[in-house]
XYZ file of C-alpha atoms in Angstrom:
418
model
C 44.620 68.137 -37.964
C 41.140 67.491 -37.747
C 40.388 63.758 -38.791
C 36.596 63.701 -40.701
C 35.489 64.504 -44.181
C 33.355 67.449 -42.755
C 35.486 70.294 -44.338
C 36.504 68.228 -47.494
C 33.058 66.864 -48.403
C 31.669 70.256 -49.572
C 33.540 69.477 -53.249
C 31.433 66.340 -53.472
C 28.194 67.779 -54.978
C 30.449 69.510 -57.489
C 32.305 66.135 -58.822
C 29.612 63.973 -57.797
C 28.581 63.314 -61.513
C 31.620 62.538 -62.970
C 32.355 60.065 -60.397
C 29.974 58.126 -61.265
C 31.625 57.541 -64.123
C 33.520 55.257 -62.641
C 30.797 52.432 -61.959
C 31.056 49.391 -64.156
C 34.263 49.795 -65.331
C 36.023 46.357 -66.292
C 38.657 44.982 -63.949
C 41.774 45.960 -64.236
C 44.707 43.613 -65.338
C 46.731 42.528 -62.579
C 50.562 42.447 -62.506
C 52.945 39.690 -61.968
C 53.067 38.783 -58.169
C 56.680 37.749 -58.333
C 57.916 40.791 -59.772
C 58.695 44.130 -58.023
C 55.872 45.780 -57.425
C 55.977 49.977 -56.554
C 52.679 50.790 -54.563
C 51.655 54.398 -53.893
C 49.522 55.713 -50.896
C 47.805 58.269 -50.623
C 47.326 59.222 -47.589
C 45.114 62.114 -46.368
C 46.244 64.444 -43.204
C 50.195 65.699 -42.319
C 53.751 65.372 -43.187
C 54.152 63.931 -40.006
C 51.265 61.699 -40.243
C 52.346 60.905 -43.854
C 55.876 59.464 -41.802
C 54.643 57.459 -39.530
C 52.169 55.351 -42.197
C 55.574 55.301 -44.026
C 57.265 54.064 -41.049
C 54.414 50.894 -41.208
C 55.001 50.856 -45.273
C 58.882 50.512 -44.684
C 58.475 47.348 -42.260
C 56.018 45.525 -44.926
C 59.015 46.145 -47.261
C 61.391 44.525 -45.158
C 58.868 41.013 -44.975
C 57.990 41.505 -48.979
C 61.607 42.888 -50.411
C 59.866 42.700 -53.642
C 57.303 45.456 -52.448
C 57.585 49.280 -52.391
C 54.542 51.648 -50.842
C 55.270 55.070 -51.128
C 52.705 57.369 -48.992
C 52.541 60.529 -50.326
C 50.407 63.385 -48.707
C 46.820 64.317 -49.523
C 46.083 67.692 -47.155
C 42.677 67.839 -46.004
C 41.411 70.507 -47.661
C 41.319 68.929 -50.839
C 42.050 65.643 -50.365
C 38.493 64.385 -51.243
C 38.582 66.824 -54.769
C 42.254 64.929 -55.646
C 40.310 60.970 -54.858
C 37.566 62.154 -56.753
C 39.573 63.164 -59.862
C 41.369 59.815 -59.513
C 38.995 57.763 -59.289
C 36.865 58.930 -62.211
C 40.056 58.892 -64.356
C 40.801 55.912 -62.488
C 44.286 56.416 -62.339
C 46.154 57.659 -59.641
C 46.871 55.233 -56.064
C 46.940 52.046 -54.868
C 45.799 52.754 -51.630
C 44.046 56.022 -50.051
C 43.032 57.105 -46.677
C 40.660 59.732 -46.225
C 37.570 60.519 -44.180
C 35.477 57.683 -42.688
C 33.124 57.158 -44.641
C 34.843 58.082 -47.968
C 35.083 54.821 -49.135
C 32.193 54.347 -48.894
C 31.174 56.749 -51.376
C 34.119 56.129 -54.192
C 33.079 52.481 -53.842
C 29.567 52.864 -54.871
C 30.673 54.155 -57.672
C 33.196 51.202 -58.965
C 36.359 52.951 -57.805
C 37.361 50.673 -54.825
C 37.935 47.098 -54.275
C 35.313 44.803 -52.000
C 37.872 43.940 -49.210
C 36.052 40.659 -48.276
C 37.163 39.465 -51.301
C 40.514 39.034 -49.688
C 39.550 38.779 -46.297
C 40.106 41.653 -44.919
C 36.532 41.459 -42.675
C 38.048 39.165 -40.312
C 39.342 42.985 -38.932
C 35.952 43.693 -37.662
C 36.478 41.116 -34.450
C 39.980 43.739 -33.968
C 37.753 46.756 -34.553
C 35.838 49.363 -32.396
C 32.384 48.283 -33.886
C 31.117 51.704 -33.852
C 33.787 52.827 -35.962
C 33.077 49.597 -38.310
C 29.983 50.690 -38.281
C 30.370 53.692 -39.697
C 33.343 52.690 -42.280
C 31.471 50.058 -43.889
C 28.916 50.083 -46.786
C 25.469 49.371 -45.895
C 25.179 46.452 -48.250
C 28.021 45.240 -46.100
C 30.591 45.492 -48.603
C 34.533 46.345 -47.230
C 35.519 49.267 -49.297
C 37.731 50.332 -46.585
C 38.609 49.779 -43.054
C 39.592 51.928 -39.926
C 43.225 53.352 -40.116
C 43.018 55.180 -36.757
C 40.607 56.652 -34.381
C 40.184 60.536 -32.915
C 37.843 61.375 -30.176
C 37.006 64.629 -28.039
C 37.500 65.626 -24.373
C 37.081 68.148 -21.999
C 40.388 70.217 -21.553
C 39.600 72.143 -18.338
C 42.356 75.050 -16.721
C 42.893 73.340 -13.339
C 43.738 76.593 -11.537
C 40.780 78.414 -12.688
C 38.069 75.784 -11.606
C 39.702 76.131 -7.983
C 39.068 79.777 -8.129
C 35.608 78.784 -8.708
C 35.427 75.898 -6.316
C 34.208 73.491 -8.677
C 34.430 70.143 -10.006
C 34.549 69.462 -13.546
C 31.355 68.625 -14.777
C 30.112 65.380 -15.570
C 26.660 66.379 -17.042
C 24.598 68.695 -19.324
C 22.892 70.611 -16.410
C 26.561 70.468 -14.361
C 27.916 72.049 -16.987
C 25.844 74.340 -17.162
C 26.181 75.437 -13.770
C 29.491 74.972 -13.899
C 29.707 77.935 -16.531
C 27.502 80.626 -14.395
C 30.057 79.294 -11.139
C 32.987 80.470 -13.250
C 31.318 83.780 -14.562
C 30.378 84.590 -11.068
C 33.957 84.101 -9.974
C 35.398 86.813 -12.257
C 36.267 83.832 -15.002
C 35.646 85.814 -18.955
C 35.554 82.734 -21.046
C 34.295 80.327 -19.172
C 33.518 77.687 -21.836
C 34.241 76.691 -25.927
C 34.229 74.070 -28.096
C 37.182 73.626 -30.761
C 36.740 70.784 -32.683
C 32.722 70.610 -34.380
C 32.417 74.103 -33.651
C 28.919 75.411 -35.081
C 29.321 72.388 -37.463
C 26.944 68.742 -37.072
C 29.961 67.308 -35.477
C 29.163 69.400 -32.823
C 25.748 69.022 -32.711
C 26.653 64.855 -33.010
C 27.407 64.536 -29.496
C 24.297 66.122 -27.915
C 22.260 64.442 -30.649
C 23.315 60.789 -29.239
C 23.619 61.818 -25.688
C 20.190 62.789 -25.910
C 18.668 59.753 -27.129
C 18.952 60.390 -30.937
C 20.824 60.272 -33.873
C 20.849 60.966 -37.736
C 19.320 58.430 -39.297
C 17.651 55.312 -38.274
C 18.741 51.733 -38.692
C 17.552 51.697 -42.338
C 18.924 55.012 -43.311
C 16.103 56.894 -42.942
C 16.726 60.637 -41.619
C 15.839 60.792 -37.941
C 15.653 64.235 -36.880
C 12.114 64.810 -36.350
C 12.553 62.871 -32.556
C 11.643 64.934 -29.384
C 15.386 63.984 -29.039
C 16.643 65.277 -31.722
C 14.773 68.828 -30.608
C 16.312 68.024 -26.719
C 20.308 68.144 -27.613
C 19.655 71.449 -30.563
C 17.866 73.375 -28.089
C 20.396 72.514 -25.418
C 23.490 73.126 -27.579
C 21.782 76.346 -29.306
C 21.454 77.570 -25.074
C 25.377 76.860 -24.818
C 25.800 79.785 -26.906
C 23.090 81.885 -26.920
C 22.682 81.944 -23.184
C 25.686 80.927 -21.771
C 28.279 82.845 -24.356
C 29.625 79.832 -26.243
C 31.520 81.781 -28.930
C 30.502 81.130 -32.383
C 34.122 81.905 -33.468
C 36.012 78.612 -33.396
C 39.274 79.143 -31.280
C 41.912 76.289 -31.357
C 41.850 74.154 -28.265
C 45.147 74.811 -26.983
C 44.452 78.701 -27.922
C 41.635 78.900 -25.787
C 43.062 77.296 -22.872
C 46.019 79.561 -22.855
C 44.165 83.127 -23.412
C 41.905 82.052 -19.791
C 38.971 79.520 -21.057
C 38.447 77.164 -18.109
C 36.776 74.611 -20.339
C 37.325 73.653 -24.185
C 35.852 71.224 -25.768
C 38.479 69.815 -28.306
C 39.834 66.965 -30.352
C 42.613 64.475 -28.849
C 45.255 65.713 -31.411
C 46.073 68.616 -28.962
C 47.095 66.753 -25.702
C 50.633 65.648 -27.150
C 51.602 69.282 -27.464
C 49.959 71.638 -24.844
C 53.056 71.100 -22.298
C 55.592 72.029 -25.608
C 53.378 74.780 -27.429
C 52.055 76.387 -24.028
C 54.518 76.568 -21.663
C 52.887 78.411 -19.539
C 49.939 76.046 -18.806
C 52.131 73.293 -17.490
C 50.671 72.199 -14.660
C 47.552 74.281 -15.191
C 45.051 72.008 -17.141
C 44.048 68.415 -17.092
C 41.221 66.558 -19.369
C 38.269 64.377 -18.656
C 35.227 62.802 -20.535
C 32.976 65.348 -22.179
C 29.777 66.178 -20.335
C 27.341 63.501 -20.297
C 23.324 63.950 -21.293
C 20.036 61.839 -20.654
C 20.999 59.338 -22.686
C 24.562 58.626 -21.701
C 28.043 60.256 -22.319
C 28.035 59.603 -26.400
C 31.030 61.272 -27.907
C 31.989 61.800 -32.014
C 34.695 59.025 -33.086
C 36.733 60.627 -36.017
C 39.557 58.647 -37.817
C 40.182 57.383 -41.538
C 39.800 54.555 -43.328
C 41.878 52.690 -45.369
C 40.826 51.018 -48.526
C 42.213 49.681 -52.068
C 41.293 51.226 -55.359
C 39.701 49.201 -57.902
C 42.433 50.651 -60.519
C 45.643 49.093 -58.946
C 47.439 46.833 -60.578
C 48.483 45.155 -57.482
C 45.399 44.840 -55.510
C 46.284 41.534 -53.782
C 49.100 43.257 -52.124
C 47.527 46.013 -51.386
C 44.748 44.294 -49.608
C 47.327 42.573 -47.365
C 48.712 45.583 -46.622
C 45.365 46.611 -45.480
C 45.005 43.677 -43.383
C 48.643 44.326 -42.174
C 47.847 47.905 -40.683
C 46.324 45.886 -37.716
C 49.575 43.956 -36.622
C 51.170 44.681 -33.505
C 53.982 45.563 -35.260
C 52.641 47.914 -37.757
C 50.635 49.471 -34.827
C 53.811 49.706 -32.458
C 55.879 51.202 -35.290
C 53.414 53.977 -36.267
C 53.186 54.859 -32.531
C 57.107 54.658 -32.325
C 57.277 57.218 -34.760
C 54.905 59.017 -33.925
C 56.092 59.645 -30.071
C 59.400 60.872 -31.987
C 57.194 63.331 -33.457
C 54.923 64.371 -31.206
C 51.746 63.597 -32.634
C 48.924 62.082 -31.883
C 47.596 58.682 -32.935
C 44.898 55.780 -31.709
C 45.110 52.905 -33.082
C 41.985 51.099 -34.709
C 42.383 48.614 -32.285
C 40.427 49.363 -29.473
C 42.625 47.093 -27.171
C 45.990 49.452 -28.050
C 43.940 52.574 -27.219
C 46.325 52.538 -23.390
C 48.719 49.488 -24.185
C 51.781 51.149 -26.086
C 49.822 54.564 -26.384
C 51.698 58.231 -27.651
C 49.615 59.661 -24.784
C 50.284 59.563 -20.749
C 48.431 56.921 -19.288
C 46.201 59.250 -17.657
C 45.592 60.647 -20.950
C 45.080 57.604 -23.011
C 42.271 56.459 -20.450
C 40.179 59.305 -20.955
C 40.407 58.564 -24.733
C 39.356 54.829 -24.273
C 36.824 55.800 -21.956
C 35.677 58.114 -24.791
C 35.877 56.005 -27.588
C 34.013 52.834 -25.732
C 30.775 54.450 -25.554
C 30.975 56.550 -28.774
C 29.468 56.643 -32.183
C 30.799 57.440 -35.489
C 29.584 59.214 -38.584
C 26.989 57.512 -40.495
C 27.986 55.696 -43.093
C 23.862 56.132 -45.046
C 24.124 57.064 -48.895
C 24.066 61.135 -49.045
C 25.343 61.716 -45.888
C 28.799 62.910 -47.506
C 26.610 65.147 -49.641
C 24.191 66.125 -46.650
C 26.651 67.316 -44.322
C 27.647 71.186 -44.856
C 24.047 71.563 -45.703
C 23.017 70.241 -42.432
C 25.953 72.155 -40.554
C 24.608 75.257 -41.973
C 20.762 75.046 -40.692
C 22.027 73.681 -37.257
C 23.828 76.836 -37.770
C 20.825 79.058 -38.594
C 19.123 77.834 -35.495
C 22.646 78.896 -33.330
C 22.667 82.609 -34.999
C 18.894 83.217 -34.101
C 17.779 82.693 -37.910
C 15.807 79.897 -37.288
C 13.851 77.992 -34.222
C 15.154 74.310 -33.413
C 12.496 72.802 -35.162
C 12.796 74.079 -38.300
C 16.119 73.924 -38.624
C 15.941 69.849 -37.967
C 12.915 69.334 -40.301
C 14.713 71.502 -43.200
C 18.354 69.559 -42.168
C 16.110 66.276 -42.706
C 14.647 67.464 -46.107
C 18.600 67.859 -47.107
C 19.368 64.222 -46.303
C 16.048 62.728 -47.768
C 17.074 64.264 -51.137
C 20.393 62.866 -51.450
C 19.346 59.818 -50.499
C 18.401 58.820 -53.640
């Protein structure tokens, strides 16, 4: 379960028109407050996932017996097609969840409620502010907030780093040489990267460890910078001269068929003892590979928001604001230990405290998400993306030099920038 819009925001430029449909629509009558009031969620991601925001939805119930929120299950892969065709109908949910920065984009266009409106900003002092960042609109209105958080780290095989007598690395140019030690000891697949896999989530974390990023400050695209040029050329070398393989193999795959180092989302940890027996005891994780700039890694997660076409957005707000309780955060990490999933709380201060992972674990997520960035939140960058995975990718395959691909990438973003 990969937590971004990335795969689901291809659809966009395909709906994008009739969304907009949905701007300036008049308010929609609210229902009686003291009457019983039947919320739905949709929620984007798992069954399981789908349980434990249940498991939260079930405990509002039990402080507002008048109250029902039923979270039903959006999968990813079309998640952002199904919001879409809601919102421009605008019927459909009380409350979604989807990628970051998607509401963001169904709020520009009238189909999502201004959460400061009922307070709900007073969340930002509980949130990571990268991740706020990223989840707000950059006129500062709430459309949505953080649900949860998902970071990366390096998943290394234990045994097969002794072989080579290494550490793992800690840098660009030590893991680098870390990959020719473990060639030169007899190691086949010495290094891959799972989650962001010839995609610009990839490509995000050398971008900011080198210095840059997409856009700048004022949304302008920002990928004409020397740095920019740095962390392309550096992550084009991962594959082209040290055998990075284009074809993405799941984390806990590729650490069970020999890789010594993977590159992979946090989701995986909770089930690598269950699903691969045989590496217990085998593998460990750390902080991905820092660059000039600092260790920068990609912050996934969701965000949470209100649609503008509930009948019962008052409630729903507060059970926005109620996602960050210590109660609604311990019982969606109660349930989801029982089911062996992963989740980080929006909180960054109940990243370790009450965490689903090992302690040792949950550090090197915290340690992850403190110095990392999220995905922009500038208008077009939902519509920008796959275009600008697919000339980082032209540069990868040998179609294209570094700087090319980057200037055409920023022509992408410029035009849907409106």
């Amino acid at each position: 379960m990969r937590r971004t819009m990335a795969a689901c925001s291809t659809v966009l430029l395909t709906v994008v028109s009739a969304a907009c449909a949905t701007s300036g629509q008049t308010e929609t009558k609210q229902a009686d407050q003291n009457a019983p009031q039947a919320l739905s969620f949709w929620s984007t991601g798992g069954d399981d996932e789908t349980a434990t925001f249940q498991r939260a939805a079930d405990l509002y119930h039990q402080k507002h017996p008048n109250v029902t929120i039923k979270v039903q299950t959006l999968a990813w892969s079309d998640a952002y097609a199904k919001l879409l065709a809601a919102a421009t109908s605008r019927s459909g949910p009380d409350i979604i969840s989807g990628g970051m920065t998607w509401t963001i984009q169904f709020g520009t266009r009238g189909a999502m409620v201004d959460l400061r409106k009922y307070g709900a900003d007073s969340l930002k002092a509980q949130a990571l502010p990268a991740q706020w960042e990223s989840a707000i609109s950059p006129d500062g209105s709430v459309y949505g907030v953080p649900l949860d958080m998902s970071t990366m780290a390096l998943y290394y095989r234990t045994d097969l780093l002794e072989k080579a007598k290494i550490e793992p690395p800690k840098t660009w140019d030590e893991l680098t040489a870390a990959i020719d030690k473990l060639k030169a000891a007899g190691v086949k697949k010495p290094y891959s990267q799972d989650w962001g896999n010839l995609d610009w989530i990839g490509y995000f974390n050398y971008l900011y460890q080198a210095g840059g990023s997409f856009y700048t400050a004022d949304c302008k695209p920002s990928l004409d910078t020397p740095q920019a040029e740095q962390a392309l050329k550096y992550w084009v070398d991962l594959y082209r001269k040290h055998g990075a393989p284009t074809a993405t193999v799941e984390g806990s795959d590729a650490l069970d068929t020999g890789t010594a180092l993977v590159v992979a989302g946090n989701w995986i940890a909770k089930g690598i003892d269950v699903n691969k027996p045989k590496l217990k005891g085998k593998w460990a994780m750390t902080t991905i590979p820092a660059g000039p700039a600092g260790p920068t890694a990609f912050i996934g997660g969701r965000a949470i928001g209100v649609t503008s076409f509930s009948k019962y957005v008052q409630t729903g707000a507060d059970f926005v604001t109620f996602m960050y309780s210590d109660e609604a955060i311990a019982a969606i990490a109660d349930e989801a230990k029982k089911r062996n999933i992963s989740y980080i709380s929006p909180r960054p201060d109940k990243i370790v405290d009450g965490s689903v992972f090992t302690p040792e674990q949950a550090k090197v997520f915290e340690a992850s998400i403190k110095t990392g960035k999220a995905a922009p939140g500038c208008p077009g960058w939902d519509e920008s993306a796959p275009d600008v995975a697919k000339q980082l990718q032209s540069a990868i395959l040998g179609k294209s030099d570094a700087k090319t691909a980057l200037a055409e990438a920023a022509k992408v973003m410029a035009r849907n920038a409106g």
